[in-house]
Coordinates of C-alpha atoms (C1' of nucleotides) in Angstrom, one line a residue:
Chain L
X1 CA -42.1 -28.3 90.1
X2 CA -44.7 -25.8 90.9
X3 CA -47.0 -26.6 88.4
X4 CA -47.5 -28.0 85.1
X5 CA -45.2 -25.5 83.8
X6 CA -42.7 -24.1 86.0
X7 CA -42.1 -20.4 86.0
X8 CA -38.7 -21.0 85.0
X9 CA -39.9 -23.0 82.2
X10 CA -41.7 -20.6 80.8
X11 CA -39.4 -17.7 81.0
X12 CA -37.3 -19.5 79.2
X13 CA -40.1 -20.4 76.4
X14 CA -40.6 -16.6 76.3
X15 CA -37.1 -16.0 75.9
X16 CA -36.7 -18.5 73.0
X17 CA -39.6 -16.6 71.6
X18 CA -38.0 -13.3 71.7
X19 CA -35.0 -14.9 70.3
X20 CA -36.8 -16.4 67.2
X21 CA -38.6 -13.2 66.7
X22 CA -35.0 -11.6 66.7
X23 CA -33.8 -13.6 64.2
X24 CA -36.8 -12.8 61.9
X25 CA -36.2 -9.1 61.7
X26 CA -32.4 -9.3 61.2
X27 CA -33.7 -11.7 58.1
X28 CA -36.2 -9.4 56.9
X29 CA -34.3 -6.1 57.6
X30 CA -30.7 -7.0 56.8
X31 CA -30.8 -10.4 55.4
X32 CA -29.8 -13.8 56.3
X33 CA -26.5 -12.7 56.6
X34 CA -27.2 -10.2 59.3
X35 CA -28.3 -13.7 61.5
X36 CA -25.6 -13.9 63.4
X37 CA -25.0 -15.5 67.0
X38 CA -23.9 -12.3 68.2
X39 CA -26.3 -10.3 66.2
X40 CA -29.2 -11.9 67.1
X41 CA -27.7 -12.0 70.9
X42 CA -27.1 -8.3 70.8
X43 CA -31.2 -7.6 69.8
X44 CA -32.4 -9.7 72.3
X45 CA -30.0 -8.1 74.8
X46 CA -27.8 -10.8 76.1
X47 CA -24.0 -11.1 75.0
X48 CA -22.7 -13.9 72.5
X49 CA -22.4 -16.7 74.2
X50 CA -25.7 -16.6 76.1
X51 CA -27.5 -17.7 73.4
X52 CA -25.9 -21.2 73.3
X53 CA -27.8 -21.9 76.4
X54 CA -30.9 -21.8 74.3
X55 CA -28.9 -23.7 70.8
X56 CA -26.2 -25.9 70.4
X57 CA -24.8 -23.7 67.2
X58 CA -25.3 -21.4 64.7
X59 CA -26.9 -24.0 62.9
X60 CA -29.5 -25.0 65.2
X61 CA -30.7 -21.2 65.5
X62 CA -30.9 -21.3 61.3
X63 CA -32.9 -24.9 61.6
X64 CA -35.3 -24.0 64.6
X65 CA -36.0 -20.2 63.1
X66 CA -36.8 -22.9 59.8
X67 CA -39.2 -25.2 61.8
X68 CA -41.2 -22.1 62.5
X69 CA -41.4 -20.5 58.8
X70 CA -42.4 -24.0 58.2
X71 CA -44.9 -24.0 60.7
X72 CA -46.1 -20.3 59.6
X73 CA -46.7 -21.4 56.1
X74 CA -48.3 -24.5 56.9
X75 CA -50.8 -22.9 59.2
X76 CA -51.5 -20.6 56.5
X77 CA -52.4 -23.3 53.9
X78 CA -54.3 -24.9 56.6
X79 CA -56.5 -21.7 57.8
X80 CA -57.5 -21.0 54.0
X81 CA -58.5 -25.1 54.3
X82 CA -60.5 -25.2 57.0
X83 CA -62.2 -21.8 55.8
X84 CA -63.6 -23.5 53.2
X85 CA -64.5 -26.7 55.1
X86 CA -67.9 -27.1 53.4
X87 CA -66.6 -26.7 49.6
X88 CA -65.6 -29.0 47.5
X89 CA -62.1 -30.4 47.7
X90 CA -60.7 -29.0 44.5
X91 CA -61.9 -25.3 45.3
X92 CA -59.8 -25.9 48.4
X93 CA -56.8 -27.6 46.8
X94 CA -57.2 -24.0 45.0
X95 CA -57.2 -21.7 48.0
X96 CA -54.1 -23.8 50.1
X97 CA -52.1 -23.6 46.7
X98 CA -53.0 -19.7 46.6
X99 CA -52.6 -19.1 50.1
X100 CA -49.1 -21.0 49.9
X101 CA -48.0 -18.1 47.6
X102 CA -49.9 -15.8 49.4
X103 CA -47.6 -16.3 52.1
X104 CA -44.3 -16.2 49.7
X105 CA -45.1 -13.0 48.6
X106 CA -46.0 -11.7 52.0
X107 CA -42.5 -12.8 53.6
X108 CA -39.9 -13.7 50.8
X109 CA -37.2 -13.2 53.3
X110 CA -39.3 -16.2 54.9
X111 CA -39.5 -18.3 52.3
X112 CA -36.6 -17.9 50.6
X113 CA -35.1 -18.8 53.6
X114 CA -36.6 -22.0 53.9
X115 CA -34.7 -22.8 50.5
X116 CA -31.5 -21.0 51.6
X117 CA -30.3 -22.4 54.1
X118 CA -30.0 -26.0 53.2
X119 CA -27.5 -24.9 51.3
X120 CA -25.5 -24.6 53.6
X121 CA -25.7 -28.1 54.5
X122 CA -26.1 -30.6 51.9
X123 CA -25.2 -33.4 54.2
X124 CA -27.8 -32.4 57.1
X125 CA -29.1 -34.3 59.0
X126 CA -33.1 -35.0 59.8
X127 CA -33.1 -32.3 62.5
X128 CA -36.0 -33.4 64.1
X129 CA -38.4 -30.1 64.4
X130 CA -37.4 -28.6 60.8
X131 CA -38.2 -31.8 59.7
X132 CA -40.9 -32.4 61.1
X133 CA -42.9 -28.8 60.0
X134 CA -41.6 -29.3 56.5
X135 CA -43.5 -32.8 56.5
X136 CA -46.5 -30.8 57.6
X137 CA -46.0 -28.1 55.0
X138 CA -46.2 -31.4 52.6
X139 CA -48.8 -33.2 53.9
X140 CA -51.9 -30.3 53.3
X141 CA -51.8 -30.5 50.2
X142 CA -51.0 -34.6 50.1
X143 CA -54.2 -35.1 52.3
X144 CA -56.3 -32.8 50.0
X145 CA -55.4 -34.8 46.6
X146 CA -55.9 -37.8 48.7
X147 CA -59.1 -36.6 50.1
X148 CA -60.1 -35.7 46.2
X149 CA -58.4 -39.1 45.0
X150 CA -61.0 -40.8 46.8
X151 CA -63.8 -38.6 46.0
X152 CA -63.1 -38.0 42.7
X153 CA -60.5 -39.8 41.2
X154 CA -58.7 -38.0 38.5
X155 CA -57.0 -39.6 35.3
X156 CA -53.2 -41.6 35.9
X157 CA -51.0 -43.1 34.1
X158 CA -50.7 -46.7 33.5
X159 CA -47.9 -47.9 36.2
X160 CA -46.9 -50.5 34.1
X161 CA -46.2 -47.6 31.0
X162 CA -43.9 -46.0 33.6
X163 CA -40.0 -46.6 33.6
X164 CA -39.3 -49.3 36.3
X165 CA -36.7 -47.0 38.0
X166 CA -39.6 -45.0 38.2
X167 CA -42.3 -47.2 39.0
X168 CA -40.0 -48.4 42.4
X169 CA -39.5 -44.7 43.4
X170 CA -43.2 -44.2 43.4
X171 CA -43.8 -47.3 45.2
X172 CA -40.9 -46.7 48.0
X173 CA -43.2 -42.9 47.8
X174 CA -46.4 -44.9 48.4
X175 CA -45.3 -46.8 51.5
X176 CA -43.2 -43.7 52.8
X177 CA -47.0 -42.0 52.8
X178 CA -48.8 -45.1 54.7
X179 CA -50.3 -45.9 51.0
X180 CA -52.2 -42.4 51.2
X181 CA -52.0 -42.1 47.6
X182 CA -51.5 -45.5 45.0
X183 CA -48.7 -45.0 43.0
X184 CA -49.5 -43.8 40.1
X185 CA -51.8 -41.2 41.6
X186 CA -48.7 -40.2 44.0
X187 CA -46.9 -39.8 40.6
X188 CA -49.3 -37.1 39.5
X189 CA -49.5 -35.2 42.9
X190 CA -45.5 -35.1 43.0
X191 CA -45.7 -33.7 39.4
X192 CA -48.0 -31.2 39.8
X193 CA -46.2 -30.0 43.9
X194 CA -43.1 -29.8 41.2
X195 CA -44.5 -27.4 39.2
X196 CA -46.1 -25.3 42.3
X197 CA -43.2 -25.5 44.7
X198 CA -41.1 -25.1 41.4
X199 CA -42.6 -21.9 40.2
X200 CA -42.5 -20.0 43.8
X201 CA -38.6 -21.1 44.2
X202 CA -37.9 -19.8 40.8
X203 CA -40.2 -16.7 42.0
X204 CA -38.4 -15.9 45.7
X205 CA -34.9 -16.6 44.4
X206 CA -35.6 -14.3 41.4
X207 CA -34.8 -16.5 38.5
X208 CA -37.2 -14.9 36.9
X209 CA -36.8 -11.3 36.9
X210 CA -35.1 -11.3 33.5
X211 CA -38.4 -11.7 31.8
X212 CA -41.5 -11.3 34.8
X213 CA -41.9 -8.6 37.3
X214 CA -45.1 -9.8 38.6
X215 CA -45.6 -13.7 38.9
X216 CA -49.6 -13.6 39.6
X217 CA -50.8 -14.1 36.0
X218 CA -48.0 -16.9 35.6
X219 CA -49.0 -18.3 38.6
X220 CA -52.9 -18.4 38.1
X221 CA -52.0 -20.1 34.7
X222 CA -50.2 -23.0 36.5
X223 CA -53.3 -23.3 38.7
X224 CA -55.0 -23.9 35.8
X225 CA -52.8 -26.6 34.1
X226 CA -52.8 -28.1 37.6
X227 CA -56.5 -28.1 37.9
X228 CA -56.9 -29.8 34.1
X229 CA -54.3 -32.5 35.4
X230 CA -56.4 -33.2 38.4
X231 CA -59.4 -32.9 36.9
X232 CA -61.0 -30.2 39.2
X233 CA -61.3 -28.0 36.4
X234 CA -64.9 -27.7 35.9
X235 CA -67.8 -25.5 37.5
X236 CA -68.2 -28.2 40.1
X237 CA -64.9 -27.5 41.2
X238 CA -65.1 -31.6 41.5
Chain S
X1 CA 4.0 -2.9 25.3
X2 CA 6.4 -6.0 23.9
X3 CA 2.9 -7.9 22.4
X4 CA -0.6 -7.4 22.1
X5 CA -0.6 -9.1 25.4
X6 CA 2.0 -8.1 27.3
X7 CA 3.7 -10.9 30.1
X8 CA 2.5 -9.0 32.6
X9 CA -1.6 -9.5 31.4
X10 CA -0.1 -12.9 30.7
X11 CA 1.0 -13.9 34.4
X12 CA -2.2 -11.9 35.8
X13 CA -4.5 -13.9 33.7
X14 CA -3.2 -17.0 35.0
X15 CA -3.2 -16.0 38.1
X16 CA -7.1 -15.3 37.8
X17 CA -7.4 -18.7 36.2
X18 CA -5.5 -20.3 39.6
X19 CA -7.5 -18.7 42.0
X20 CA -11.1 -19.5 39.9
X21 CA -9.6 -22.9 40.2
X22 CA -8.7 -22.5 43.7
X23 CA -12.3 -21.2 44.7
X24 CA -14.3 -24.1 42.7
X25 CA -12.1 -26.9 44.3
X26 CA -12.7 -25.2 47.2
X27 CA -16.5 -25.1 46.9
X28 CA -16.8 -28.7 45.3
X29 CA -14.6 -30.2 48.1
X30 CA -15.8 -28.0 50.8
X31 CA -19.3 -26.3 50.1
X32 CA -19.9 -22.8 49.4
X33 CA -19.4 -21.6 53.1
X34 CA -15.7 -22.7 52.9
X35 CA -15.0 -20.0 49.3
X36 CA -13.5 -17.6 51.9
X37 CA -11.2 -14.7 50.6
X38 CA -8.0 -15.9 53.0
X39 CA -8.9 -19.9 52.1
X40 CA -9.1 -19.5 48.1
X41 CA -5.5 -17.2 49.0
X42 CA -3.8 -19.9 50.8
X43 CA -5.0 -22.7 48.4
X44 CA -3.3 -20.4 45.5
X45 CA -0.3 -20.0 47.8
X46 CA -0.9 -16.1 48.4
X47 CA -1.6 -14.4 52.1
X48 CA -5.2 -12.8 52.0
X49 CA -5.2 -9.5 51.2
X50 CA -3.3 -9.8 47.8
X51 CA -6.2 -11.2 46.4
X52 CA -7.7 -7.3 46.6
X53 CA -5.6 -6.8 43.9
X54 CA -7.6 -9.7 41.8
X55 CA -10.7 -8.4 43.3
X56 CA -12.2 -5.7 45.1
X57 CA -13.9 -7.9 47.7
X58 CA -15.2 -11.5 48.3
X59 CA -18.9 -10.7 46.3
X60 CA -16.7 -9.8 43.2
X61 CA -14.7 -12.8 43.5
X62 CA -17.9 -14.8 43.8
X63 CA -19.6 -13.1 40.9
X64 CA -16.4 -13.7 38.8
X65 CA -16.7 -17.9 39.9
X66 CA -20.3 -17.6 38.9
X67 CA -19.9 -16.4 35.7
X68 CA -17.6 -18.9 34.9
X69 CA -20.1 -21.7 36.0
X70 CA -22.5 -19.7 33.5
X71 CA -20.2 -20.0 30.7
X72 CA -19.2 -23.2 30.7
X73 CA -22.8 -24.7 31.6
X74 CA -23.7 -22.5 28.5
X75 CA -20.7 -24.2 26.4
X76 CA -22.0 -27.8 26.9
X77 CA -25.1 -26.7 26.0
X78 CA -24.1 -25.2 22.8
X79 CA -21.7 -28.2 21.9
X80 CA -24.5 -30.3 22.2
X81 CA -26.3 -28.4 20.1
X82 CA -23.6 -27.6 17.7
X83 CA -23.1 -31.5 17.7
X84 CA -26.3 -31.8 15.8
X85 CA -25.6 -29.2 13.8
X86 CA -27.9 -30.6 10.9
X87 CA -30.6 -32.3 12.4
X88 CA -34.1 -31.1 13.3
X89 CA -34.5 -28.0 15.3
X90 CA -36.8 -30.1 17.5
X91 CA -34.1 -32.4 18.0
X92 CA -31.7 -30.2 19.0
X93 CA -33.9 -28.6 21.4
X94 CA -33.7 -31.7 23.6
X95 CA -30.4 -32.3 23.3
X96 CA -29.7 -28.7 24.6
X97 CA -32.0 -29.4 27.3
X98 CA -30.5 -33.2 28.5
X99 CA -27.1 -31.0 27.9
X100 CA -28.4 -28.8 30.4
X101 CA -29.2 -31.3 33.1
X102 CA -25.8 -33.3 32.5
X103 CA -24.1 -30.1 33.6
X104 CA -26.0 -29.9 36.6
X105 CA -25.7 -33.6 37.9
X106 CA -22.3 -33.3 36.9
X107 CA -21.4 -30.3 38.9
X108 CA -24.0 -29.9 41.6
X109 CA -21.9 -28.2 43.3
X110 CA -21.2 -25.1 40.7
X111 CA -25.0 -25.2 39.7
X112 CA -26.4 -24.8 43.2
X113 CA -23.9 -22.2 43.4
X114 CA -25.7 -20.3 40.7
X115 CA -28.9 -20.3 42.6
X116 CA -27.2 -20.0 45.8
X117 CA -24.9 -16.8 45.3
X118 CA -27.9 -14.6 44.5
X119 CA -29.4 -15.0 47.6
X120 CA -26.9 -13.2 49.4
X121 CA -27.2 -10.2 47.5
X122 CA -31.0 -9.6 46.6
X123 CA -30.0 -6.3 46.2
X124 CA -27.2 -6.7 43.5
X125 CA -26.0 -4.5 40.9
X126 CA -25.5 -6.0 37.1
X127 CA -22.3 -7.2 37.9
X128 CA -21.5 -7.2 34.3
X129 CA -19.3 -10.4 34.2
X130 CA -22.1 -12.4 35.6
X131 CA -24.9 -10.8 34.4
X132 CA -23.4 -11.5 30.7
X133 CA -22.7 -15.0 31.2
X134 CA -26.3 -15.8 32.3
X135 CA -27.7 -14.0 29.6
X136 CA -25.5 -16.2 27.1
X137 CA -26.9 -19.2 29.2
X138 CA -30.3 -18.0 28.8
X139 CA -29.7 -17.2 25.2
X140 CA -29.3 -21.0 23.9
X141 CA -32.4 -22.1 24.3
X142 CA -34.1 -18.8 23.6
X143 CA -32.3 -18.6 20.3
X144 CA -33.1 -22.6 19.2
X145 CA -37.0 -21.8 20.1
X146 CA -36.7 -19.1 17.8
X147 CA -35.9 -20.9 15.0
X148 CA -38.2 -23.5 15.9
X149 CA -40.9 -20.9 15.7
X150 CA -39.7 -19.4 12.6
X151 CA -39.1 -22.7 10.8
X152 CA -42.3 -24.6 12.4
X153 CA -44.6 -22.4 14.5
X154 CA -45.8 -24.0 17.9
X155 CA -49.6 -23.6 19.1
X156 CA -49.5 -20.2 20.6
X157 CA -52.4 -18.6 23.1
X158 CA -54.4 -15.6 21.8
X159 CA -53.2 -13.1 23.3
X160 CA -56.4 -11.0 23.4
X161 CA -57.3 -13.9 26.2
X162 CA -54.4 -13.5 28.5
X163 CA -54.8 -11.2 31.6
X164 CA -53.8 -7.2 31.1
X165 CA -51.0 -7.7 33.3
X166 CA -49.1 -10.7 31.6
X167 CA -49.7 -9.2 28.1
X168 CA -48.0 -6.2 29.0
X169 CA -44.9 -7.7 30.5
X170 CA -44.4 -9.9 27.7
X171 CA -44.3 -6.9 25.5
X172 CA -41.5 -5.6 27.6
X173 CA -39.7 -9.3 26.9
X174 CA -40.4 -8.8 23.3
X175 CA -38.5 -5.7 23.2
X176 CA -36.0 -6.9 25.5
X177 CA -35.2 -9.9 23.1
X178 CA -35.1 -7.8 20.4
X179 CA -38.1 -9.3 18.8
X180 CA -37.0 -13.0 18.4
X181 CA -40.1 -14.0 19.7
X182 CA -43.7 -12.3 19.8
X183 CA -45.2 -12.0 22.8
X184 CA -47.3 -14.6 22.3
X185 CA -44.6 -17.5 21.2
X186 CA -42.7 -15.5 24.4
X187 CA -44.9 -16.5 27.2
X188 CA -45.3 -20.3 25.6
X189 CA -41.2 -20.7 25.7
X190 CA -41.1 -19.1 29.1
X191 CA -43.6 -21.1 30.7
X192 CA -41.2 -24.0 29.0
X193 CA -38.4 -22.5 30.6
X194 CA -39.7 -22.9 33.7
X195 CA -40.2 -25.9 34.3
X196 CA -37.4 -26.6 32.7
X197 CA -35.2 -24.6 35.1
X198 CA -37.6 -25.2 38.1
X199 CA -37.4 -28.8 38.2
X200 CA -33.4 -28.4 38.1
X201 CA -33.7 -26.3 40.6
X202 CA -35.4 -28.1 43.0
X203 CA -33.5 -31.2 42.3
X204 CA -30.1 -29.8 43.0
X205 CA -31.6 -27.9 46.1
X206 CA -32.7 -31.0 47.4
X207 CA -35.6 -29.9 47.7
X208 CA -37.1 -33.3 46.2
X209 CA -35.5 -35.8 48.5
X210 CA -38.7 -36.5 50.1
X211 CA -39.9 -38.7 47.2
X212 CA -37.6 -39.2 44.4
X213 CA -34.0 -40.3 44.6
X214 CA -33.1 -40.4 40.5
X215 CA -34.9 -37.8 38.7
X216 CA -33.9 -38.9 35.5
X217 CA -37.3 -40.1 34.7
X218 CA -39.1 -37.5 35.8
X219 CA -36.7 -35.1 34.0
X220 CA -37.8 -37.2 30.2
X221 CA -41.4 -37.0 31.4
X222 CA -41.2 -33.3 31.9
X223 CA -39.1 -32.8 27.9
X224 CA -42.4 -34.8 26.8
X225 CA -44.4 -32.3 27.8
X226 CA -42.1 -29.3 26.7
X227 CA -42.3 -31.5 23.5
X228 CA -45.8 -31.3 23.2
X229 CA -46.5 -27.9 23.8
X230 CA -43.7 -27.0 21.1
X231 CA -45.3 -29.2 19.0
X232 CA -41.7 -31.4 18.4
X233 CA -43.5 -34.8 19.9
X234 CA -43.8 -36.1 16.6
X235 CA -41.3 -38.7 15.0
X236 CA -39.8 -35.9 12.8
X237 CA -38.9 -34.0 15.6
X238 CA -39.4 -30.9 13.8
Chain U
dT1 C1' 19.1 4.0 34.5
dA2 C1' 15.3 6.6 37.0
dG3 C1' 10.5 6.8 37.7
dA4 C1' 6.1 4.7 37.5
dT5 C1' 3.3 0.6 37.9
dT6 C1' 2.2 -3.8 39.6
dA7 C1' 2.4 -7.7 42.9
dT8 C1' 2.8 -9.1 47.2
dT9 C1' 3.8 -8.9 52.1
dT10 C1' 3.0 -8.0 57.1
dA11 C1' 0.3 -5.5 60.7
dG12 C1' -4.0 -4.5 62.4
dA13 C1' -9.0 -3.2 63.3
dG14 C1' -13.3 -5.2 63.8
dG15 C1' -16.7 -9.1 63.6
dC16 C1' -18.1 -13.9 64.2
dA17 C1' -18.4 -18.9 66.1
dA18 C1' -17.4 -21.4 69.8
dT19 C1' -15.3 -22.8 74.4
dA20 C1' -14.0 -22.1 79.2
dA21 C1' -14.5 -20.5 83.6
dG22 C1' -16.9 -18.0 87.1
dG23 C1' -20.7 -15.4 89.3
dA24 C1' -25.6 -14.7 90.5
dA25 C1' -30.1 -16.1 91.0
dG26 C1' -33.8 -19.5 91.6
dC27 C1' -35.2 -23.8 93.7
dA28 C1' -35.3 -27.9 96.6
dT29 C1' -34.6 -30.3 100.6
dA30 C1' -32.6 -31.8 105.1
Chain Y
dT1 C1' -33.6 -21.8 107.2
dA2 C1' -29.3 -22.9 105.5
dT3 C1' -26.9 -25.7 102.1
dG4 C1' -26.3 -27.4 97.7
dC5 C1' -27.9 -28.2 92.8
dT6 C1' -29.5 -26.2 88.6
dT7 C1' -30.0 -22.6 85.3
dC8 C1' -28.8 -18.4 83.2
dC9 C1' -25.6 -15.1 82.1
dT10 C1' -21.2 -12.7 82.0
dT11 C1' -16.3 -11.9 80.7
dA12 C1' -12.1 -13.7 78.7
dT13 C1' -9.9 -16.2 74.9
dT14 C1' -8.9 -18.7 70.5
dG15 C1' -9.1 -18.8 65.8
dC16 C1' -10.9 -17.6 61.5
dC17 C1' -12.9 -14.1 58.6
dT18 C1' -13.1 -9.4 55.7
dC19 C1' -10.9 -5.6 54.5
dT20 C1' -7.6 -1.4 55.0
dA21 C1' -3.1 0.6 55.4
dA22 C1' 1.6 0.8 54.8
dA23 C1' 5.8 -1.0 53.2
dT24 C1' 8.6 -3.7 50.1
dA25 C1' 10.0 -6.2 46.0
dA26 C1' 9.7 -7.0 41.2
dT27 C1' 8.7 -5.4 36.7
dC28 C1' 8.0 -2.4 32.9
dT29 C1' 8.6 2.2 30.5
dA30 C1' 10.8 6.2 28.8

DNA sequence: TAGATTATTTAGAGGCAATAAGGAAGCATA
DNA sequence: TATGCTTCCTTATTGCCTCTAAATAATCTA
């Protein structure tokens, strides 16, 4: 080879690009629907089968155009982070969980996506890169309530009050996160990442459009129960 | 005409009944992406296009499986409350809601569905059928939290302290529930109802995988809660 | 019984996923 | 520098899909 990266190397890299970026507008413009092999082939320029050069199947296109959403998102939470390197950890738990829907609102197509297409395939399996950025995804806010955890330790429940099919999930959880978080604190992070995550899926898939138009006020309420619950609810911002 | 209903509507209704049958063993044995118009026609023993006669194209027939999902989640939901006809409203609440999640871990399938459909068509009409069905869904709960409310009245925010924005959308609620609940007694049974719905959500979407296996647990942890803030945590039950 | 309505069929256009086979260009080495 | 390997891309081709059109059979109505 030439050099580090070969010229062939990264033509292809910047076709992959275009591809991806392909992809994205027939999502945002015409839905996921619209993301067709051919489609996506036709607005990159090539013809059908050219594209499986780059992806196996259809369904490697869906779960690589994923990885990067997931990646997107992530970066987001992290870049509203590292802003606020010098504040205290509970102000920044605060800006990543508003940045988070920050980014959902700015690209539904996006993030719907990201819970779309699963769907499709309930027996998937780990598909290493979408797998991998949806770990990331997790793991900014995981660090931060471990980071606060350790800092300033917020109430939990007593383990042993806790149903034992319970108690063993959280424990398989504890080791599955190299023991970043003990049990029962793990139990309180999951609970309150339900009640974020939940609310934005209920948002993006419009679940809630019987009864809300605009989420922001609902939202900003949750951020509140969740700060109470981790106990980053005071001036101090813990 | 030779009855009320003639043979004609007769056979044509059971033919709708053998294709809805046809489309959910389809999707339960299958996944959604096999509920094609030519697949549910061969399972019913037809050649495609003469189901254009049951439906004018593959969204209506989906739309018409949906709202049968929506009726008949709605149905166990209302036979468990009807079940406790004369115990305390409190009680029955939680029933409704346990009712709810049976449905769904009985027939992940058909409730994934219910999230799923949507998504293809963000821009969708009423599509009365459905629409209707998943306001009768909606209606259970909505209706038992009225009585509730009526019969023992739940700590409710002041309304003067919630943002501009939220108080004026819960107005519209109020007048679009024909006044069952005020606004204020609104936005606490919302908020219920979302987590509620949310954590169903995310369960059947998988999107929980990462740390729990059996949500059971986390699903009675999460009706404590609603219990408290209804203010049915107590032995009466309301 | 004749005409209208309904149910269903085959034929076909157009699109998509995926495979196969072949050509053109880049790249390496003898 | 000429030969061969690799990569990229193309044009068939298969089979399934949606949906329309036209024709046929069955059923009801007057």
């Amino acid at each position: 080879m030439s050099a580090s990266t070969s010229r062939r190397q990264r033509l292809r890299q910047a076709t992959l690009e275009e591809i991806h970026a392909a992809a994205r507008k027939l999502l945002v413009e015409q839905g996921s629907a619209a993301v067709t092999i051919n489609a996506v082939a036709r607005q990159v320029g090539m013809s059908g089968p050219a594209l499986y050069h780059y992806y196996a199947d259809h369904d490697e296109l869906v779960g690589a155009v994923t990885a990067d959403f997931f990646r997107e998102l992530a970066a987001a939470m992290e870049q509203a982070r590292d802003a606020r390197a010098g504040a205290p950890v509970g102000e920044r738990i605060l800006a990543v969980c508003r940045a988070m829907r920050a980014w959902a609102i700015a690209h539904p197509a996006e993030f719907g996506w990201i819970f779309a297409s699963p769907i499709a395939a309930p027996n998937r399996q780990p598909d290493a890169a979408r797998h991998q950025a949806a770990l990331r995804f997790e793991q900014v806010l995981l660090d931060l309530t471990a980071e606060l955890w350790q800092t300033h330790p917020f109430p939990v429940p007593d383990l042993a009050e806790l149903p034992a099919s319970l108690r063993e999930q959280l424990t398989t959880y504890f080791a599955a996160i190299d023991g970043q978080l003990p049990p029962q604190a793990a139990h309180v992070f999951l609970s309150c990442w339900i009640r974020l995550y939940g609310l934005l899926c209920m948002e993006v898939l419009h679940q809630l459009d019987f009864a809300y138009a605009d989420l922001e006020p609902v939202f900003e309420e949750c951020l509140r129960d969740l700060a109470v619950a981790l106990g980053i609810d005071d001036d101090a911002a813990a």
